[in-house]
XYZ file of C-alpha atoms in Angstrom:
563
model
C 61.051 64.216 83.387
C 62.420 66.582 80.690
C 60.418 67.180 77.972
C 60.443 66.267 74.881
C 62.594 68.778 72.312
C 59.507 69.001 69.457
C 57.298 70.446 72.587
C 59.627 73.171 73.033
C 58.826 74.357 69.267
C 59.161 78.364 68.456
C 55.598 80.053 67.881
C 54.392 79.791 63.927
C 55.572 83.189 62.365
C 54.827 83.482 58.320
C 58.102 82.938 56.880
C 57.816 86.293 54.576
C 61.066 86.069 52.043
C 60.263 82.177 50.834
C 57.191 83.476 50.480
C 57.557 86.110 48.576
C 60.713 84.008 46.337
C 58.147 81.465 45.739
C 55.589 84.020 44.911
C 58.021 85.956 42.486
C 58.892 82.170 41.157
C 54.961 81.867 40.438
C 54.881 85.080 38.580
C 58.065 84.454 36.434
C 56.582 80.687 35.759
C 52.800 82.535 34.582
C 54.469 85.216 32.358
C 57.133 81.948 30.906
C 53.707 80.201 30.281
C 52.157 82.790 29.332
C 54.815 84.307 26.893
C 54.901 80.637 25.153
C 51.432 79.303 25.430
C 50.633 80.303 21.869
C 53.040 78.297 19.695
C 55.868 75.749 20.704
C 57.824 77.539 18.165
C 61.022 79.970 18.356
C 59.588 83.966 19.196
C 60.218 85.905 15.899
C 59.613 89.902 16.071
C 57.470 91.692 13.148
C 58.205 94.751 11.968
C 55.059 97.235 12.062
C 53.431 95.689 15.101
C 54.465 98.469 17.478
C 56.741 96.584 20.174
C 53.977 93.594 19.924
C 55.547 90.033 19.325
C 54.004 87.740 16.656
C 55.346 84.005 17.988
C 55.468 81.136 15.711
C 57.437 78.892 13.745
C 59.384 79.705 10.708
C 55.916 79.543 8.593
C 53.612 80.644 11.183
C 52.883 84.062 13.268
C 50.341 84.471 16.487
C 48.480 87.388 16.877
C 48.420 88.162 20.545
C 45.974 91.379 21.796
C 46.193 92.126 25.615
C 48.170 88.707 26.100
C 45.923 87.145 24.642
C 46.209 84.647 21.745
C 43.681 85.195 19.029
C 44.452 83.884 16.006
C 47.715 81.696 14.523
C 48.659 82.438 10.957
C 50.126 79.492 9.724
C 49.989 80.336 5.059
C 50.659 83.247 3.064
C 47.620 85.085 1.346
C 48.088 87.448 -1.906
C 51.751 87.614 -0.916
C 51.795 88.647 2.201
C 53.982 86.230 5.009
C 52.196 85.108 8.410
C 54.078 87.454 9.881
C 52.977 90.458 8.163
C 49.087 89.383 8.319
C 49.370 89.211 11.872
C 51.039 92.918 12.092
C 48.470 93.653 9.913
C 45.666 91.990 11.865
C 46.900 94.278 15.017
C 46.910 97.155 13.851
C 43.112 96.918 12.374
C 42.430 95.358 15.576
C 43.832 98.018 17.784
C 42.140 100.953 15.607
C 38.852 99.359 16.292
C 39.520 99.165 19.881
C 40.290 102.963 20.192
C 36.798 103.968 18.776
C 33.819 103.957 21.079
C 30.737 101.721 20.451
C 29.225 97.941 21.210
C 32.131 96.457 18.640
C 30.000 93.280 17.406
C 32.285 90.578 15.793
C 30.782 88.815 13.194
C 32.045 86.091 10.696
C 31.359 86.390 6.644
C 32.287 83.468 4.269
C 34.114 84.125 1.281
C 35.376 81.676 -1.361
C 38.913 81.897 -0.096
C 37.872 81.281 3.569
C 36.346 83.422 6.634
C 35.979 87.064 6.921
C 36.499 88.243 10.836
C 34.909 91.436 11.092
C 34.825 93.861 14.023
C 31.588 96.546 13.531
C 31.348 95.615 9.812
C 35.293 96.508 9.446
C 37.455 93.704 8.319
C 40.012 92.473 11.194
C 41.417 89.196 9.628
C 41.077 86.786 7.156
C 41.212 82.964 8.181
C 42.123 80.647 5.450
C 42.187 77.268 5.025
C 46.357 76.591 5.033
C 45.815 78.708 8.845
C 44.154 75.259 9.826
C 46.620 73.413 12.191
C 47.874 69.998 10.409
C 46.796 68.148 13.232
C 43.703 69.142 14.265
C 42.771 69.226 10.985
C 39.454 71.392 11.778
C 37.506 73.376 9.221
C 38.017 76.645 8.342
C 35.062 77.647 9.770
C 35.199 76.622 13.248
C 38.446 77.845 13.494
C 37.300 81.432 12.295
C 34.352 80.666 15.476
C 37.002 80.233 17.529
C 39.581 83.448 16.522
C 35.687 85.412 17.062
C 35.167 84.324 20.562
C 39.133 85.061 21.560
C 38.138 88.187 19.773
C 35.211 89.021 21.475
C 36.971 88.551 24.985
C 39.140 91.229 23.695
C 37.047 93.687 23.452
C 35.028 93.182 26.563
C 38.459 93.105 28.713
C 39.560 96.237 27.334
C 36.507 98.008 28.157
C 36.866 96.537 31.215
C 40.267 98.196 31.485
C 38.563 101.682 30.783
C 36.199 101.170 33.609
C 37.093 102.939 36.471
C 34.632 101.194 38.743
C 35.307 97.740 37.463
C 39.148 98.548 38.081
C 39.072 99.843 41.350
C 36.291 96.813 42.450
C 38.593 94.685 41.453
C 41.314 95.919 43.215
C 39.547 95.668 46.573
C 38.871 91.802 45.730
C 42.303 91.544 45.286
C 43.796 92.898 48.135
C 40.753 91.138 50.271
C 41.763 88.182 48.858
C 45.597 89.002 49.847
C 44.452 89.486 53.356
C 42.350 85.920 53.477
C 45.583 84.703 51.782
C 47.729 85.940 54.770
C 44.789 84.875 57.374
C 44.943 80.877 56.156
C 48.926 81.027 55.551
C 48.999 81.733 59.248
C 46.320 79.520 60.234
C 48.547 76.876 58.328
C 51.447 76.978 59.960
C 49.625 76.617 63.206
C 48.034 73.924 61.808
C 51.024 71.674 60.776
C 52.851 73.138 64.053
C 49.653 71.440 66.123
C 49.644 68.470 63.367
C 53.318 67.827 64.263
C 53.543 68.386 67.659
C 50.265 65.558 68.104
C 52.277 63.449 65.288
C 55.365 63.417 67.450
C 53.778 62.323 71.068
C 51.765 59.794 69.485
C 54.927 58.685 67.768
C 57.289 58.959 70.313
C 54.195 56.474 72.698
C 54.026 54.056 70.091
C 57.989 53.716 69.609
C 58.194 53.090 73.289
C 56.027 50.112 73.409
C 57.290 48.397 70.109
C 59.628 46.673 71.515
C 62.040 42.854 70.487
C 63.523 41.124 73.143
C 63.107 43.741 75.798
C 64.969 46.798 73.674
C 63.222 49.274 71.166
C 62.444 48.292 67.924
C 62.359 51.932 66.819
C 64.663 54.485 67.659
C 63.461 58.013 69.338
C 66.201 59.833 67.638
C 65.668 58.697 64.054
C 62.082 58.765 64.127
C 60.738 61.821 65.501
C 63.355 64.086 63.083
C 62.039 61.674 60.245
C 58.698 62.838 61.075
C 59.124 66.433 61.740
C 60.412 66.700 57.922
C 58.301 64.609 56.614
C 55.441 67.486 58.211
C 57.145 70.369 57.318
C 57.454 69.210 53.528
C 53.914 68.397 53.735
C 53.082 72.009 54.986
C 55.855 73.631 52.595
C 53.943 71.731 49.355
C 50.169 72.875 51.024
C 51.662 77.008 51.142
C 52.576 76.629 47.526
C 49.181 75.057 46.432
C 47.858 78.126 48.761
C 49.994 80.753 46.982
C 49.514 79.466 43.775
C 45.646 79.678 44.096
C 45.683 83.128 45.349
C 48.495 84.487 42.551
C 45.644 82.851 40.091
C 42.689 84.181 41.452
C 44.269 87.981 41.595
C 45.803 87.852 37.958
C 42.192 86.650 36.680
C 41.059 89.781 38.585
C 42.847 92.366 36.285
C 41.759 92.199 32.160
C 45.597 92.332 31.085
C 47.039 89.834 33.246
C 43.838 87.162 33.182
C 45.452 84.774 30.703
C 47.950 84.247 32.768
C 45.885 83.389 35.589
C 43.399 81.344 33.296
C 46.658 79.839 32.177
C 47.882 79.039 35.920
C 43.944 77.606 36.967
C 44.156 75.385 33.356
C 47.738 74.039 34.102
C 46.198 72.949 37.419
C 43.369 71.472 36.634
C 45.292 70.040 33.811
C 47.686 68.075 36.086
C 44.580 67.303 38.254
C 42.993 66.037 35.071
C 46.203 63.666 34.035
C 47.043 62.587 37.360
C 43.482 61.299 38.006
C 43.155 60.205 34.255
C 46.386 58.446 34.939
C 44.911 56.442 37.491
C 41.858 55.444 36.016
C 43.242 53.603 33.417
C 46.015 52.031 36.006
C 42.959 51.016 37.654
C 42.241 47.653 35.887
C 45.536 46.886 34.689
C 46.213 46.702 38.357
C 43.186 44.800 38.933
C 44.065 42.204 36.609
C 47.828 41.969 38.363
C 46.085 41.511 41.956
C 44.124 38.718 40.005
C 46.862 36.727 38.951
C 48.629 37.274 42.362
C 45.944 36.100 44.202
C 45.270 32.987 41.969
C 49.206 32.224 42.127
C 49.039 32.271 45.499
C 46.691 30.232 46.070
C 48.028 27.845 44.047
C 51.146 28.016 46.071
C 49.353 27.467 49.309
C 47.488 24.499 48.085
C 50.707 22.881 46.317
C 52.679 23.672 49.801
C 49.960 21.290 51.514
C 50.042 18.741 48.849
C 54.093 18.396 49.147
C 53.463 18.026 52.962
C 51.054 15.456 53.169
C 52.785 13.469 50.731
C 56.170 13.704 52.500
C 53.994 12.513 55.673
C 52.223 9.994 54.409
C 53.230 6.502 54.891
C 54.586 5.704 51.510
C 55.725 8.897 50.019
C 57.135 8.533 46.092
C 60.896 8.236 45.693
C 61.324 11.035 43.743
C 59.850 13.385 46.491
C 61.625 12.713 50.308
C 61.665 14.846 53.569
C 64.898 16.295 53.281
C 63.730 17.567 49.623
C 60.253 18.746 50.570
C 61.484 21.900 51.149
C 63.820 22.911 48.757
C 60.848 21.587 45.961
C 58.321 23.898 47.620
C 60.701 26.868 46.981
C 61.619 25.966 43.534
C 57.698 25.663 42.793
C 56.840 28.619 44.532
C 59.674 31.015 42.983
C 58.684 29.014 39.496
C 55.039 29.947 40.434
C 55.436 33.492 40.709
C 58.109 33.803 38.203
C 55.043 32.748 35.686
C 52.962 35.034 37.230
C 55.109 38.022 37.102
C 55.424 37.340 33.253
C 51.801 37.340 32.404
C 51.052 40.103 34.627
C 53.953 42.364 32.853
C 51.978 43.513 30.132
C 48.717 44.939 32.519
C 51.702 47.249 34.821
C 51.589 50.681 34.615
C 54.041 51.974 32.155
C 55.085 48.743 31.379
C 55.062 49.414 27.615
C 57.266 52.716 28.030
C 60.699 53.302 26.382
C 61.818 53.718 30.450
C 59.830 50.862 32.068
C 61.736 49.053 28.985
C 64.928 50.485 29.460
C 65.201 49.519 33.318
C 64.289 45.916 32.270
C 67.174 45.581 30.202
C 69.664 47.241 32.601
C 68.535 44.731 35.573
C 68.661 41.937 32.804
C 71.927 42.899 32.217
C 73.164 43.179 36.064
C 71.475 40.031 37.412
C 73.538 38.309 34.064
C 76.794 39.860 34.425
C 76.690 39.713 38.422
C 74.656 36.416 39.243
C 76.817 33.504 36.814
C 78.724 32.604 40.676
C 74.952 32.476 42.344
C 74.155 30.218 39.652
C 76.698 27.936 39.885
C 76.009 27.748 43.680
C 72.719 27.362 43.070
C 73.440 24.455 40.743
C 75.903 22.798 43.201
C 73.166 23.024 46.270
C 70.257 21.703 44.092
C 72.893 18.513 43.143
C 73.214 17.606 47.196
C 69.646 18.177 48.061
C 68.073 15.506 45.037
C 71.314 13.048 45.100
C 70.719 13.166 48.815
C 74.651 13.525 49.023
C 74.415 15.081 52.339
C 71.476 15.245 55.027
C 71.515 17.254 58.063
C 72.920 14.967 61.045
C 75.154 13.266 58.605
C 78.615 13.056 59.908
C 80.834 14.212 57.015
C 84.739 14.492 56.693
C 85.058 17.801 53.601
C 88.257 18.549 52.240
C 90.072 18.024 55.705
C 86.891 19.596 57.694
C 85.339 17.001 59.755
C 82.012 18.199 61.777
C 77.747 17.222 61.822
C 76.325 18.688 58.799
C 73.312 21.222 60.371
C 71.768 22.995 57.070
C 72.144 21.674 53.245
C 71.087 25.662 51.959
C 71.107 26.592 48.516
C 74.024 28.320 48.492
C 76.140 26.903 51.156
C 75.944 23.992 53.667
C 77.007 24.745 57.239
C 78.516 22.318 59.683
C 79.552 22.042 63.716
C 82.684 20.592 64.527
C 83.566 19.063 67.366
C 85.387 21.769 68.537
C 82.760 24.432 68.838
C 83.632 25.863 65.541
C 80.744 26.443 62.511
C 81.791 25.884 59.125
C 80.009 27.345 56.760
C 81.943 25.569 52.903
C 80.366 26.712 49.733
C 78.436 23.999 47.750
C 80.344 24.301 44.410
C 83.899 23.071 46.602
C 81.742 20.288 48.062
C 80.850 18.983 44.624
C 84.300 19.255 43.743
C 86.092 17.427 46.058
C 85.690 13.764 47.843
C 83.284 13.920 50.422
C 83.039 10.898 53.733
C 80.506 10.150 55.075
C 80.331 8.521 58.425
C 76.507 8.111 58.662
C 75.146 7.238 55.896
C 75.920 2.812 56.116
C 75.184 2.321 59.909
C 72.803 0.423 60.903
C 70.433 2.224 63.168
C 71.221 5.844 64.691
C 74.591 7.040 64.980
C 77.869 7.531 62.976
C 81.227 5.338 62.336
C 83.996 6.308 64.461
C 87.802 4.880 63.765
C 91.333 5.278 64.589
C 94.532 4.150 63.555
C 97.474 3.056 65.434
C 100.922 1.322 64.043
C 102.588 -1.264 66.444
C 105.971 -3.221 65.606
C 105.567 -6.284 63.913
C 107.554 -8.212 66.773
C 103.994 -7.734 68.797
C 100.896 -10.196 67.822
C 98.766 -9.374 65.775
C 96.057 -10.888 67.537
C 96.852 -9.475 70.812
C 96.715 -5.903 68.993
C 93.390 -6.666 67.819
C 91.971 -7.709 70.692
C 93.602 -4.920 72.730
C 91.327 -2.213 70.336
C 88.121 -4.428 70.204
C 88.518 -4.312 74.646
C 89.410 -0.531 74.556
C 86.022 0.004 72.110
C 83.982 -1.989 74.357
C 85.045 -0.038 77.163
C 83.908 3.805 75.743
C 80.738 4.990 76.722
C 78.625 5.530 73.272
C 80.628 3.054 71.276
C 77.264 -0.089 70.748
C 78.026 -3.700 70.591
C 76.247 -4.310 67.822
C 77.474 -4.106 65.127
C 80.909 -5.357 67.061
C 83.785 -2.951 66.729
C 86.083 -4.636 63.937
C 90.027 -4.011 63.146
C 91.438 -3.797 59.517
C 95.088 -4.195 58.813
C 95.144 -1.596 56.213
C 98.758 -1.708 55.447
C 101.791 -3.668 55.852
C 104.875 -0.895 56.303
C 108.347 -1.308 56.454
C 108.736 -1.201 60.024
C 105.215 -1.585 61.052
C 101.440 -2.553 60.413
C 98.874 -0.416 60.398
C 95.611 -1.502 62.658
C 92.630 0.374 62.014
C 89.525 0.668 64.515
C 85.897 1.257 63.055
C 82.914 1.197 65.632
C 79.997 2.660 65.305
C 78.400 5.197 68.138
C 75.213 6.413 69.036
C 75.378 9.830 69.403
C 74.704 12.479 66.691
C 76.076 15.869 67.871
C 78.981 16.517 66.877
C 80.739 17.420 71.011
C 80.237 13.997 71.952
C 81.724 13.010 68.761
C 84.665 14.415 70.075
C 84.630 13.269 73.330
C 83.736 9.324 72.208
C 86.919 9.623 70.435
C 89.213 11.148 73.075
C 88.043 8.753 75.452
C 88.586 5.335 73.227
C 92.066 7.158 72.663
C 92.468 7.030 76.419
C 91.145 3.331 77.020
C 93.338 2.293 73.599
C 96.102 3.706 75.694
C 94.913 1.962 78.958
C 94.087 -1.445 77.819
C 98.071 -1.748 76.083
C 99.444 -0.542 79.336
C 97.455 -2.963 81.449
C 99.139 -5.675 78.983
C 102.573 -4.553 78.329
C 102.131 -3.134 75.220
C 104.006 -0.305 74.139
C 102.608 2.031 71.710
C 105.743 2.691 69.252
C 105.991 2.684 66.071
C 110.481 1.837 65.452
C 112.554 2.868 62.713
C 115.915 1.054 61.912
C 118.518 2.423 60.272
C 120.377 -0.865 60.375
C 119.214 -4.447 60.322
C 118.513 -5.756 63.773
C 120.436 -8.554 65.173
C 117.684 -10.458 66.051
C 114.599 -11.223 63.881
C 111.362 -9.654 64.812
C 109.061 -11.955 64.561
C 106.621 -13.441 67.105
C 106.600 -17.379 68.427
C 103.999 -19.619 67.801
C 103.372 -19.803 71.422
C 102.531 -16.183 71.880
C 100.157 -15.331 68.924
C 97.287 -15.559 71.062
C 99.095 -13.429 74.096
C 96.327 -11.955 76.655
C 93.760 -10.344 75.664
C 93.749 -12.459 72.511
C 91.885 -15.918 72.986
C 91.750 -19.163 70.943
C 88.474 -19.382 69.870
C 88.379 -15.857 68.100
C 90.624 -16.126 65.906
């Protein structure tokens, strides 16, 4: 036996260039975060800050030292625009930097607002229009804050001037490259083993899942539904591994460790959401399963009452067998149609401008597209409760004769004689005249009838007899009730004799056959008595009168006594 294509798999090699595109993509995606992190507003340059970029709004400037955001300046003081404080700010900041020392950064209060002071040397000045409108935080925590962001400053860049510190570094980051490269290869053998396990244990179950002797589940649909299902798995684990290692080697250097402080926050940030995100879908979901439960339950114990009382010896009139189930749908979708409503307001999202919007469109679609389905649904609700039609019933519908087999909601399907299954919608059966050839017999069974036209010069007796022996002679025609003949019109060359019996059978073949054979016998019994089946036509008066003798009215089979 051949085997299987996913165990002839190529041996893991680290797929270098998306690699390093989705480690370049990482980098561009920290320095975009990075460059905008301070300010949703528009980047505006400011003159004097040598090449540095204050960011802000129109009526607010960041000061940013070694990519890092310090302080925003969001009012003019004594005349001077956010944008020039923060220039200002810089260059104070960066002349304290270039002397040697410890640097302390201390915080005086002033009647305007907070002093920032680097070695007793003013840096900034925080007042209280910098305060952002909706935090709405004092002036002096804010001026805490702008000292701490400060302070960090100052340590990273003499980090920076420490050759030991820069080269240890270094050697974490390049032994963290090589553990990177270590578990990126260990990965990929890990998803190759992952998927090649995945696929044999896939490709055994699929094999004995089988309907009716053939597979339920097809080998070649599967297993390539599986394989990319693992590789996205292991393409979405690499990029969780290479985004932890480009965050842990930026955080490694003092310049570039907002942007991987910035890269470990977003993370945890999403973390954060996602998980907070399900916590509080937690008992709104809860509360859904609740009502569920409870309506199902309810459905269950309803669906037991509607049996037993169909069963039971005297059932109510307004609840029969042939409606039993149609009511226990209309409950049930009733039911959970209440339920869905008052668990709405508990579903996730269920209050956002989306969740809201997709409401209305389906609204809209099931209103525009379902006014035909309604109307059906209207027409098959009428025959179920007027009991119009039962399955069994042997119906004659717009020309199509056959035993009715389903009354469905939307349609009601029916066998003909013939082999043929008619499936008429239940908005034409409403509309037109409906017979039915079951519904007034007494006992099992359906009425079966035929007409045949004989010349009025043969007795009308003897033609009613003749059809009464021909009934009596078909197998599934009963005696009682006795077949009976109606002269249902008096023509101009001939009366019309009409034969109603009724027969046992309910199926609609020997329906068929009952009435091809009483054709035959009808045929039969008027050649056995000289009868001739015809109906004439005269274009001209005959010469002699047809008319029958006294004498002959009660001509063989006819007798006496039945008339």
């Amino acid at each position: 036996m051949a085997s299987p294509t996913f165990e002839r798999l190529a041996p893991p090699r680290l797929p270098w260039r998306p690699l390093l595109l989705a480690l370049g993509l990482l980098l561009w995606c920290a320095l975009c975060a990075a460059a905008g992190a301070a300010t949703p507003g528009a980047a505006t340059p400011v003159a004097g800050t040598g090449g540095e970029t204050a960011r802000g709004g129109p009526d607010e400037a960041v000061l940013m030292v070694l990519n890092r955001q310090v302080m925003a300046f969001r009012a003019p003081y004594m005349g001077l625009s956010p944008g020039i404080r923060a220039a200002r700010s810089r260059l104070a900041i960066e002349a304290a930097l270039s002397e040697a020392g410890v640097l302390p950064v201390t915080i005086q209060g002033h009647s305007d607002g907070q002093l920032v002071m680097i070695d007793g040397k003013l840096a900034f000045f925080v007042t209280p229009g910098d305060v952002d409108p909706v935090l709405a935080q004092p002036p002096e925590l804010l001026a805490e804050q702008a000292a701490q962001q400060l302070r960090k400053v100052i340590a990273e860049t003499r980090e920076s001037r420490n050759l030991d510190a820069m080269l240890r570094a270094g050697a974490i980051s390049l032994a963290a490259t090589v553990a990177f490269a270590v578990l990126m290869w260990l990965l990929l053998r890990l998803r190759q083993w992952a998927t090649r396990k995945l696929l044999v244990g896939a490709e055994r179950r699929a094999s004995q899942i089988k309907v009716a002797g053939a597979r339920l589940i097809d080998r070649q649909h599967l297993l390539p539904l599986l394989k990319t299902t693992m590789d996205a798995l292991g393409w979405v684990a690499m990029f969780l591994l290479c985004y932890a290692w480009l965050s842990f080697v930026l955080t490694r250097f003092p310049y570039t460790r907002p942007w991987g402080e910035l890269l470990h926050e977003y993370l945890i940030d999403i973390g954060r959401s996602l998980g907070s995100g399900i916590g509080s879908a937690l008992p709104g979901l809860g509360v859904c399963l609740v009502i569920f439960f409870i309506a199902n339950l309810f459905i269950r114990f309803l669906g037991g009452l509607f049996s037993r009382v169909s069963q039971s010896s005297a059932p109510p009139q307004w609840l029969s067998p042939e409606t039993v189930d149609t009511t226990r749908r209309l409950v049930a979708i009733a039911i959970w149609l209440f339920a869905v409503v008052m668990a709405y307001p508990y579903l996730p999202g269920s209050k956002s401008e989306a969740f809201k919007g997709v409401s209305v469109l389906l609204g809209l679609m099931v209103s525009l597209g379902a006014s035909s389905l309604v109307g059906q649904g209207a027409a098959g609700l009428i025959l179920t409760y007027t009991r119009t039609l039962r399955p069994g019933d042997f119906v004659n519908i717009g020309g199509h004769e056959g035993t009715v087999i389903e009354v469905g909601f939307f349609t009601t399907r029916i066998h003909t004689g013939l082999g043929e299954e008619l499936t008429l919608p239940n908005s034409i059966i409403t509309g037109q005249v409906s017979k039915n050839y079951s519904r007034n017999v007494k006992g099992p069974g359906y009425i079966i009838d035929t007409t045949v036209t004989i010349g009025y010069d043969t007795p009308w007796r003897q033609v009613e007899a003749m059809l009464c022996e021909a009934a009596r002679r078909t197998k599934g025609i009963v005696e009682a009730p006795a077949p009976r003949v109606f002269q249902t019109a008096l023509s101009d060359f001939y009366p019309e004799y009409r034969l109603v019996a009724q027969a046992i059978p309910s199926s609609p073949r020997p329906r068929a056959e009952v009435l091809s054979q009483l054709h035959a016998n009808i045929q039969d019994v008027f050649n056995e008595y000289g009868v001739q089946i015809m109906s004439p036509h005269y274009m001209t008066d005959p010469p002699d009168a047809k008319t029958v003798r006294p004498e002959a009215w009660y001509a063989a089979p006819a007798r006496r006594d039945e008339a």
